[in-house]
Amino acid sequence: MGERAEAVETMNATSEKKPKATREAYGEALLELGKKRDDIVVLDADLSGSTKTAKFAKEFPDRFFNLGIAEQDMIGTAAGLSLTGKVPFASTFAVFETGRAWDQIRLTVCYSNTNVKLVATHGGITVGEDGASHQALEDIAIMRALPNMNVIVPADAVETTSVIQSVADQIGPFYVRCGRAKVPHVMPDDYEFVLGKAYTFHMGRDVNIVATGIMVDAALKAAETLSDQGIDAGVINMASIKPLDEAVLLEAAQKSKLIVTAEEHSIIGGLGGAVCEFLAENCPVPVKRIGVNDSFGCSGSSSELLKLYGMTAEHMVETIKSSLSI
Amino acid sequence: MNSATKGKITDVEELRKVAKKIRINILHMLTQSGSGHTGGSLSAADIATAIYFSKMKFDAANPKWDERDRFVMSKGHAAPLIYAIMAEAGYFPKETIDTLRKVESPLQGHPCCQKLPGIEVSTGSLGQGLSVSNGMALGLRLDNNPARVYCIMGDGEIQEGQIWEAAMTAAHYKIDNLCAVIDNNGLQIDGPVEKIMNIHPIHDKWEAFGWHVIDIDGHDMEAIVKALDEAETVKGKPTVIVANTTKGKGSVIFEGKVEFHGVTPTEDEFNMAVKEINNG
């Protein structure tokens, strides 16, 4: 059985599960973690119902700290808790977590190298109707720029569960970006996240799509369409944006004619930026970045917005075909 | 018995002598380095000396000792002060103070916890130390650890909004294993605090935020020790000591002079100041 056939089989095996938001999986994983380990503490900034940390709060009220609408204080408090040996998970929407408290993250989390886990929800445009003020499209870029920070964007509930366990087990600062909207299951049930390791569904000979978060599902659909049209398109889930899986990127660049990056983020500084930086220095090949093209988001349903910003499987197919024909 | 309790000074006259030594070492390292913050290091010298040498449990040979009291210099530009104290307390050899602000020195321009064991958290970007102190105090409380947390802020620093977020948090969570100190020296880089951005009435503001507030002369060693004692007895709310101080305290060369916020003494000024401190 070839890689591709295996990947299709994997998809069939998981597609029966209902779609689930990664924030939902986060809330559940956190609760399980709390049951197993009493050093886990959770902080939120008045959004625990939305970030799903409320599940943990209900079960372990003594280990949950709501800081109110005060993200900067939340980050500092999390750093302090970590300095007494606790493993704090601090959550709010991605815009506020990374933007409002960036200097706090820089000084007391990254520069101080404290064991703080920042798990943000509501990343990207699929936040939907709340509009641009609430849609983080720059968070990956500004977290990735910080020394000591690890950046992870899980693609589905299965991956989120594994990521949360993994970051709790590792020492150091982590930024994990979850989403609001329900997403299909794309990862195999027995998948285990490893920091710095991508998951290759299939290595393509014509093009390889390096995707993260919800764009992994779109990439798989696009690859299937392209395959029907005789184009061998690979799909790589790069959940670990920092550190990047450089080995798999090198292989993908050497084996195909085009690399496409796909992320629910600005094409500046995120996964696309990271991939371009690496490939430009190590294996220069044509790269096409799919994401939000240097603009803010807007209100609308998540499916409407994905269409509007050219982030659907159909758009990906068109982009790849036109790029390959050049 | 480890060195935690060894050397705890209860005699006020003895503390004054230590504070003199601290001031001279601050000026020594600033004169050597040629850059750094003179005024705010000198103004908080008596407070920090009293906290470290009369109150805090710590073990310089084991900076991560679980039962240690925690100290956060939220006004990170007073780094020379904390370095002078740590040298005196034996965290590192005294000659290390000559490396202040030099490449690869553990004595960075602002405190760095990754380079200098004994610094709990890196500071320098103002307004952040109180939040971290709250977090440490909450963590200690979860563990039933009786250790206490001390945090020195600047008066100009409390212009930062995050300080007031943290002030709410400490009162909301009834954090009584924390004692904050405001080094109320009245000056910030651009001029008098009340002219740049008035923060008064300091006492009333903190009281309104739910804190136990103690006002003292921040250079009166007896008053400082008494206030630190009082803070330990306050239960169910955090305590802040508003220490009224003189920026550049120790020599007329620097006292009350805004230009000495970030300017260091010349050799001559250093020699004159040392004489004045020793005679004071």
Short mmCIF file of N, CA, C and O in Angstrom, two decimals, chain A residues 143-246:
data_model
loop_
_atom_site.label_atom_id
_atom_site.label_comp_id
_atom_site.label_asym_id
_atom_site.label_seq_id
_atom_site.Cartn_x
_atom_site.Cartn_y
_atom_site.Cartn_z
N MET A 143 4.99 35.70 17.83
CA MET A 143 5.45 34.71 18.80
C MET A 143 6.73 34.03 18.29
O MET A 143 7.66 33.76 19.03
N ARG A 144 6.76 33.80 16.99
CA ARG A 144 7.89 33.11 16.38
C ARG A 144 9.18 33.94 16.48
O ARG A 144 10.29 33.41 16.52
N ALA A 145 9.01 35.25 16.51
CA ALA A 145 10.19 36.14 16.55
C ALA A 145 10.88 36.13 17.91
O ALA A 145 11.98 36.64 18.04
N LEU A 146 10.22 35.56 18.92
CA LEU A 146 10.79 35.60 20.27
C LEU A 146 11.72 34.42 20.54
O LEU A 146 11.31 33.26 20.38
N PRO A 147 12.96 34.69 20.96
CA PRO A 147 13.86 33.60 21.35
C PRO A 147 13.24 32.75 22.46
O PRO A 147 12.48 33.27 23.29
N ASN A 148 13.56 31.49 22.48
CA ASN A 148 13.09 30.49 23.46
C ASN A 148 11.64 30.04 23.24
O ASN A 148 11.21 29.05 23.82
N MET A 149 10.89 30.76 22.43
CA MET A 149 9.48 30.39 22.26
C MET A 149 9.32 29.26 21.25
O MET A 149 9.98 29.25 20.22
N ASN A 150 8.46 28.30 21.59
CA ASN A 150 8.07 27.24 20.65
C ASN A 150 6.65 27.58 20.18
O ASN A 150 5.83 28.04 20.97
N VAL A 151 6.37 27.36 18.91
CA VAL A 151 5.06 27.73 18.35
C VAL A 151 4.42 26.52 17.67
O VAL A 151 5.02 25.92 16.78
N ILE A 152 3.23 26.20 18.12
CA ILE A 152 2.53 25.02 17.59
C ILE A 152 1.09 25.38 17.20
O ILE A 152 0.39 26.05 17.96
N VAL A 153 0.68 24.92 16.02
CA VAL A 153 -0.70 25.12 15.58
C VAL A 153 -1.29 23.75 15.22
O VAL A 153 -1.01 23.22 14.15
N PRO A 154 -2.09 23.18 16.11
CA PRO A 154 -2.66 21.86 15.80
C PRO A 154 -3.75 21.95 14.73
O PRO A 154 -4.43 22.96 14.61
N ALA A 155 -3.91 20.85 13.99
CA ALA A 155 -4.85 20.83 12.86
C ALA A 155 -6.24 20.36 13.25
O ALA A 155 -7.22 20.73 12.61
N ASP A 156 -6.32 19.52 14.26
CA ASP A 156 -7.65 19.00 14.65
C ASP A 156 -7.65 18.62 16.13
O ASP A 156 -6.66 18.85 16.83
N ALA A 157 -8.74 18.02 16.56
CA ALA A 157 -8.89 17.67 17.98
C ALA A 157 -7.87 16.63 18.42
O ALA A 157 -7.30 16.73 19.51
N VAL A 158 -7.63 15.64 17.56
CA VAL A 158 -6.68 14.58 17.91
C VAL A 158 -5.29 15.18 18.16
O VAL A 158 -4.63 14.89 19.16
N GLU A 159 -4.90 16.05 17.25
CA GLU A 159 -3.58 16.65 17.38
C GLU A 159 -3.51 17.57 18.60
O GLU A 159 -2.51 17.60 19.32
N THR A 160 -4.58 18.31 18.85
CA THR A 160 -4.60 19.22 20.00
C THR A 160 -4.38 18.45 21.30
O THR A 160 -3.58 18.87 22.15
N THR A 161 -5.08 17.34 21.45
CA THR A 161 -4.96 16.53 22.67
C THR A 161 -3.50 16.12 22.89
O THR A 161 -2.97 16.23 23.99
N SER A 162 -2.87 15.67 21.81
CA SER A 162 -1.48 15.22 21.91
C SER A 162 -0.53 16.39 22.19
O SER A 162 0.41 16.28 22.98
N VAL A 163 -0.81 17.52 21.55
CA VAL A 163 0.03 18.71 21.73
C VAL A 163 -0.02 19.19 23.19
O VAL A 163 1.02 19.51 23.80
N ILE A 164 -1.20 19.22 23.75
CA ILE A 164 -1.35 19.72 25.13
C ILE A 164 -0.56 18.82 26.10
O ILE A 164 0.14 19.31 26.99
N GLN A 165 -0.67 17.53 25.91
CA GLN A 165 0.09 16.60 26.76
C GLN A 165 1.59 16.85 26.57
O GLN A 165 2.35 16.91 27.53
N SER A 166 1.98 17.02 25.31
CA SER A 166 3.40 17.19 24.99
C SER A 166 3.98 18.47 25.61
O SER A 166 5.06 18.46 26.19
N VAL A 167 3.25 19.57 25.51
CA VAL A 167 3.81 20.83 26.04
C VAL A 167 3.84 20.82 27.57
O VAL A 167 4.71 21.44 28.17
N ALA A 168 2.91 20.06 28.18
CA ALA A 168 2.93 19.96 29.64
C ALA A 168 4.15 19.18 30.11
O ALA A 168 4.68 19.42 31.19
N ASP A 169 4.61 18.27 29.27
CA ASP A 169 5.74 17.40 29.63
C ASP A 169 7.10 18.04 29.35
O ASP A 169 8.12 17.52 29.76
N GLN A 170 7.10 19.15 28.59
CA GLN A 170 8.37 19.78 28.23
C GLN A 170 8.56 21.09 28.99
O GLN A 170 7.60 21.80 29.24
N ILE A 171 9.82 21.37 29.29
CA ILE A 171 10.14 22.60 30.02
C ILE A 171 10.33 23.75 29.03
O ILE A 171 10.97 23.58 28.00
N GLY A 172 9.77 24.90 29.34
CA GLY A 172 10.03 26.09 28.53
C GLY A 172 8.77 26.71 27.98
O GLY A 172 7.67 26.17 28.12
N PRO A 173 8.93 27.89 27.37
CA PRO A 173 7.77 28.62 26.85
C PRO A 173 7.19 28.00 25.58
O PRO A 173 7.92 27.61 24.68
N PHE A 174 5.87 27.91 25.55
CA PHE A 174 5.17 27.40 24.37
C PHE A 174 3.99 28.31 24.02
O PHE A 174 3.32 28.81 24.92
N TYR A 175 3.81 28.50 22.72
CA TYR A 175 2.58 29.14 22.24
C TYR A 175 1.83 28.13 21.39
O TYR A 175 2.36 27.63 20.39
N VAL A 176 0.62 27.80 21.82
CA VAL A 176 -0.23 26.88 21.07
C VAL A 176 -1.46 27.65 20.61
O VAL A 176 -2.12 28.30 21.42
N ARG A 177 -1.73 27.57 19.30
CA ARG A 177 -2.85 28.34 18.76
C ARG A 177 -4.00 27.41 18.37
O ARG A 177 -3.85 26.53 17.52
N CYS A 178 -5.14 27.60 19.05
CA CYS A 178 -6.33 26.82 18.73
C CYS A 178 -7.35 27.71 18.03
O CYS A 178 -7.20 28.93 17.97
N GLY A 179 -8.39 27.08 17.53
CA GLY A 179 -9.40 27.83 16.79
C GLY A 179 -10.78 27.76 17.42
O GLY A 179 -11.03 26.96 18.32
N ARG A 180 -11.64 28.62 16.93
CA ARG A 180 -13.01 28.69 17.44
C ARG A 180 -13.90 27.67 16.74
O ARG A 180 -14.74 27.02 17.36
N ALA A 181 -13.75 27.59 15.40
CA ALA A 181 -14.70 26.82 14.59
C ALA A 181 -14.45 25.33 14.67
O ALA A 181 -13.34 24.87 14.94
N LYS A 182 -15.51 24.58 14.43
CA LYS A 182 -15.37 23.12 14.37
C LYS A 182 -14.58 22.76 13.13
O LYS A 182 -14.77 23.35 12.07
N VAL A 183 -13.68 21.79 13.27
CA VAL A 183 -12.87 21.36 12.12
C VAL A 183 -12.94 19.83 12.01
O VAL A 183 -13.06 19.14 13.01
N PRO A 184 -12.85 19.33 10.77
CA PRO A 184 -12.89 17.87 10.58
C PRO A 184 -11.66 17.22 11.16
O PRO A 184 -10.62 17.86 11.30
N HIS A 185 -11.79 15.94 11.46
CA HIS A 185 -10.62 15.18 11.92
C HIS A 185 -9.75 14.83 10.73
O HIS A 185 -10.26 14.33 9.74
N VAL A 186 -8.49 15.13 10.82
CA VAL A 186 -7.60 14.81 9.71
C VAL A 186 -6.46 13.88 10.14
O VAL A 186 -5.90 13.17 9.33
N MET A 187 -6.13 13.90 11.42
CA MET A 187 -4.98 13.12 11.87
C MET A 187 -5.44 11.72 12.30
O MET A 187 -6.56 11.55 12.79
N PRO A 188 -4.57 10.71 12.13
CA PRO A 188 -4.94 9.37 12.56
C PRO A 188 -5.14 9.30 14.08
O PRO A 188 -4.53 10.08 14.82
N ASP A 189 -5.98 8.39 14.51
CA ASP A 189 -6.32 8.30 15.94
C ASP A 189 -5.10 8.04 16.82
O ASP A 189 -5.04 8.50 17.96
N ASP A 190 -4.12 7.31 16.28
CA ASP A 190 -2.97 6.96 17.12
C ASP A 190 -1.81 7.95 16.94
O ASP A 190 -0.69 7.68 17.37
N TYR A 191 -2.09 9.09 16.33
CA TYR A 191 -1.04 10.09 16.08
C TYR A 191 -0.50 10.66 17.39
O TYR A 191 -1.24 10.94 18.33
N GLU A 192 0.80 10.82 17.42
CA GLU A 192 1.40 11.49 18.58
C GLU A 192 2.27 12.64 18.11
O GLU A 192 3.17 12.46 17.29
N PHE A 193 2.01 13.82 18.64
CA PHE A 193 2.77 15.01 18.26
C PHE A 193 4.19 14.93 18.81
O PHE A 193 4.38 14.58 19.97
N VAL A 194 5.14 15.28 17.98
CA VAL A 194 6.54 15.41 18.44
C VAL A 194 7.03 16.79 18.02
O VAL A 194 6.92 17.16 16.85
N LEU A 195 7.53 17.54 18.98
CA LEU A 195 8.00 18.90 18.69
C LEU A 195 9.08 18.87 17.61
O LEU A 195 10.03 18.08 17.69
N GLY A 196 8.91 19.72 16.60
CA GLY A 196 9.91 19.78 15.53
C GLY A 196 9.71 18.75 14.44
O GLY A 196 10.52 18.64 13.52
N LYS A 197 8.65 17.96 14.57
CA LYS A 197 8.37 16.91 13.56
C LYS A 197 7.04 17.20 12.87
O LYS A 197 6.01 17.36 13.52
N ALA A 198 7.09 17.22 11.53
CA ALA A 198 5.86 17.38 10.76
C ALA A 198 5.24 16.02 10.52
O ALA A 198 5.89 14.98 10.73
N TYR A 199 3.99 16.01 10.11
CA TYR A 199 3.34 14.76 9.73
C TYR A 199 3.12 14.78 8.22
O TYR A 199 2.43 15.66 7.70
N THR A 200 3.73 13.83 7.53
CA THR A 200 3.62 13.80 6.07
C THR A 200 2.51 12.83 5.68
O THR A 200 2.62 11.62 5.90
N PHE A 201 1.45 13.37 5.08
CA PHE A 201 0.39 12.50 4.57
C PHE A 201 0.87 11.82 3.30
O PHE A 201 0.63 10.65 3.08
N HIS A 202 1.58 12.61 2.49
CA HIS A 202 2.06 12.09 1.21
C HIS A 202 3.13 13.06 0.72
O HIS A 202 2.95 14.27 0.82
N MET A 203 4.23 12.52 0.20
CA MET A 203 5.27 13.38 -0.37
C MET A 203 5.05 13.46 -1.87
O MET A 203 5.08 12.43 -2.55
N GLY A 204 4.75 14.66 -2.39
CA GLY A 204 4.40 14.80 -3.81
C GLY A 204 5.60 14.99 -4.71
O GLY A 204 6.64 15.47 -4.28
N ARG A 205 5.43 14.61 -5.99
CA ARG A 205 6.51 14.78 -6.97
C ARG A 205 6.38 16.11 -7.71
O ARG A 205 7.33 16.67 -8.20
N ASP A 206 5.14 16.63 -7.81
CA ASP A 206 4.94 17.89 -8.54
C ASP A 206 4.94 19.09 -7.58
O ASP A 206 5.56 20.11 -7.84
N VAL A 207 4.18 18.93 -6.53
CA VAL A 207 4.05 20.04 -5.57
C VAL A 207 3.88 19.46 -4.17
O VAL A 207 3.34 18.35 -4.01
N ASN A 208 4.36 20.19 -3.18
CA ASN A 208 4.09 19.80 -1.79
C ASN A 208 3.45 20.96 -1.05
O ASN A 208 3.99 22.08 -1.06
N ILE A 209 2.31 20.68 -0.45
CA ILE A 209 1.61 21.71 0.32
C ILE A 209 2.01 21.55 1.79
O ILE A 209 1.78 20.50 2.38
N VAL A 210 2.62 22.58 2.32
CA VAL A 210 3.00 22.58 3.74
C VAL A 210 1.93 23.42 4.45
O VAL A 210 1.86 24.63 4.26
N ALA A 211 1.09 22.76 5.22
CA ALA A 211 -0.05 23.45 5.81
C ALA A 211 -0.02 23.36 7.33
O ALA A 211 0.69 22.53 7.90
N THR A 212 -0.79 24.23 7.94
CA THR A 212 -0.90 24.19 9.40
C THR A 212 -2.32 24.54 9.81
O THR A 212 -3.03 25.24 9.08
N GLY A 213 -2.73 24.03 10.99
CA GLY A 213 -4.07 24.35 11.50
C GLY A 213 -5.18 23.85 10.59
O GLY A 213 -5.06 22.77 9.99
N ILE A 214 -6.20 24.65 10.44
CA ILE A 214 -7.36 24.22 9.66
C ILE A 214 -7.03 24.06 8.18
O ILE A 214 -7.78 23.44 7.44
N MET A 215 -5.92 24.63 7.73
CA MET A 215 -5.58 24.56 6.31
C MET A 215 -5.08 23.17 5.90
O MET A 215 -4.95 22.88 4.71
N VAL A 216 -4.81 22.32 6.89
CA VAL A 216 -4.40 20.95 6.57
C VAL A 216 -5.55 20.22 5.88
O VAL A 216 -5.37 19.53 4.87
N ASP A 217 -6.73 20.41 6.38
CA ASP A 217 -7.92 19.78 5.78
C ASP A 217 -8.12 20.27 4.34
O ASP A 217 -8.34 19.47 3.43
N ALA A 218 -8.00 21.57 4.14
CA ALA A 218 -8.14 22.13 2.79
C ALA A 218 -7.06 21.58 1.86
O ALA A 218 -7.32 21.26 0.69
N ALA A 219 -5.85 21.44 2.41
CA ALA A 219 -4.74 20.93 1.60
C ALA A 219 -4.99 19.48 1.17
O ALA A 219 -4.71 19.11 0.03
N LEU A 220 -5.54 18.67 2.06
CA LEU A 220 -5.83 17.27 1.72
C LEU A 220 -6.87 17.20 0.60
O LEU A 220 -6.76 16.40 -0.32
N LYS A 221 -7.88 18.08 0.70
CA LYS A 221 -8.93 18.10 -0.33
C LYS A 221 -8.35 18.57 -1.66
O LYS A 221 -8.64 18.01 -2.72
N ALA A 222 -7.51 19.59 -1.60
CA ALA A 222 -6.89 20.11 -2.82
C ALA A 222 -6.02 19.04 -3.47
O ALA A 222 -6.05 18.87 -4.70
N ALA A 223 -5.28 18.32 -2.65
CA ALA A 223 -4.38 17.28 -3.18
C ALA A 223 -5.16 16.19 -3.90
O ALA A 223 -4.73 15.67 -4.93
N GLU A 224 -6.32 15.88 -3.36
CA GLU A 224 -7.16 14.85 -3.98
C GLU A 224 -7.64 15.32 -5.36
O GLU A 224 -7.56 14.57 -6.34
N THR A 225 -8.10 16.56 -5.43
CA THR A 225 -8.55 17.13 -6.71
C THR A 225 -7.40 17.15 -7.71
O THR A 225 -7.57 16.76 -8.87
N LEU A 226 -6.24 17.58 -7.25
CA LEU A 226 -5.08 17.66 -8.14
C LEU A 226 -4.67 16.28 -8.63
O LEU A 226 -4.31 16.10 -9.81
N SER A 227 -4.75 15.31 -7.75
CA SER A 227 -4.40 13.94 -8.10
C SER A 227 -5.31 13.44 -9.22
O SER A 227 -4.85 12.79 -10.16
N ASP A 228 -6.60 13.76 -9.13
CA ASP A 228 -7.55 13.38 -10.18
C ASP A 228 -7.18 14.01 -11.52
O ASP A 228 -7.53 13.50 -12.58
N GLN A 229 -6.49 15.13 -11.44
CA GLN A 229 -6.11 15.83 -12.68
C GLN A 229 -4.66 15.50 -13.08
O GLN A 229 -4.06 16.20 -13.89
N GLY A 230 -4.12 14.50 -12.45
CA GLY A 230 -2.79 14.04 -12.84
C GLY A 230 -1.62 14.80 -12.22
O GLY A 230 -0.49 14.68 -12.66
N ILE A 231 -1.90 15.60 -11.21
CA ILE A 231 -0.82 16.33 -10.54
C ILE A 231 -0.56 15.67 -9.19
O ILE A 231 -1.49 15.51 -8.38
N ASP A 232 0.68 15.28 -8.98
CA ASP A 232 1.01 14.60 -7.73
C ASP A 232 1.33 15.64 -6.64
O ASP A 232 2.42 16.22 -6.62
N ALA A 233 0.37 15.86 -5.80
CA ALA A 233 0.51 16.88 -4.76
C ALA A 233 0.66 16.23 -3.39
O ALA A 233 -0.17 15.42 -2.99
N GLY A 234 1.71 16.60 -2.69
CA GLY A 234 1.92 16.08 -1.35
C GLY A 234 1.30 17.01 -0.31
O GLY A 234 1.06 18.18 -0.58
N VAL A 235 1.05 16.45 0.87
CA VAL A 235 0.52 17.27 1.97
C VAL A 235 1.33 16.99 3.23
O VAL A 235 1.50 15.84 3.64
N ILE A 236 1.84 18.07 3.80
CA ILE A 236 2.63 17.97 5.04
C ILE A 236 1.96 18.86 6.10
O ILE A 236 1.73 20.04 5.85
N ASN A 237 1.66 18.27 7.24
CA ASN A 237 1.10 19.07 8.35
C ASN A 237 2.24 19.58 9.21
O ASN A 237 2.85 18.82 9.97
N MET A 238 2.52 20.87 9.09
CA MET A 238 3.62 21.46 9.87
C MET A 238 3.02 22.12 11.12
O MET A 238 2.95 23.35 11.22
N ALA A 239 2.60 21.29 12.07
CA ALA A 239 2.02 21.83 13.30
C ALA A 239 3.10 22.55 14.12
O ALA A 239 2.84 23.55 14.78
N SER A 240 4.29 22.03 14.04
CA SER A 240 5.41 22.61 14.78
C SER A 240 6.06 23.68 13.90
O SER A 240 6.89 23.38 13.07
N ILE A 241 5.63 24.92 14.09
CA ILE A 241 6.14 26.01 13.26
C ILE A 241 7.49 26.50 13.79
O ILE A 241 8.35 26.93 13.04
N LYS A 242 7.67 26.39 15.07
CA LYS A 242 8.97 26.67 15.66
C LYS A 242 9.18 25.71 16.82
O LYS A 242 8.42 25.78 17.78
N PRO A 243 10.12 24.79 16.76
CA PRO A 243 11.04 24.59 15.64
C PRO A 243 10.37 23.94 14.44
O PRO A 243 9.47 23.11 14.61
N LEU A 244 10.81 24.32 13.24
CA LEU A 244 10.31 23.75 12.00
C LEU A 244 10.92 22.38 11.79
O LEU A 244 12.03 22.12 12.25
N ASP A 245 10.21 21.53 11.05
CA ASP A 245 10.81 20.27 10.64
C ASP A 245 11.60 20.55 9.36
O ASP A 245 11.06 20.50 8.26
N GLU A 246 12.86 20.84 9.52
CA GLU A 246 13.68 21.25 8.38
C GLU A 246 13.98 20.08 7.45
O GLU A 246 14.05 20.24 6.23
#
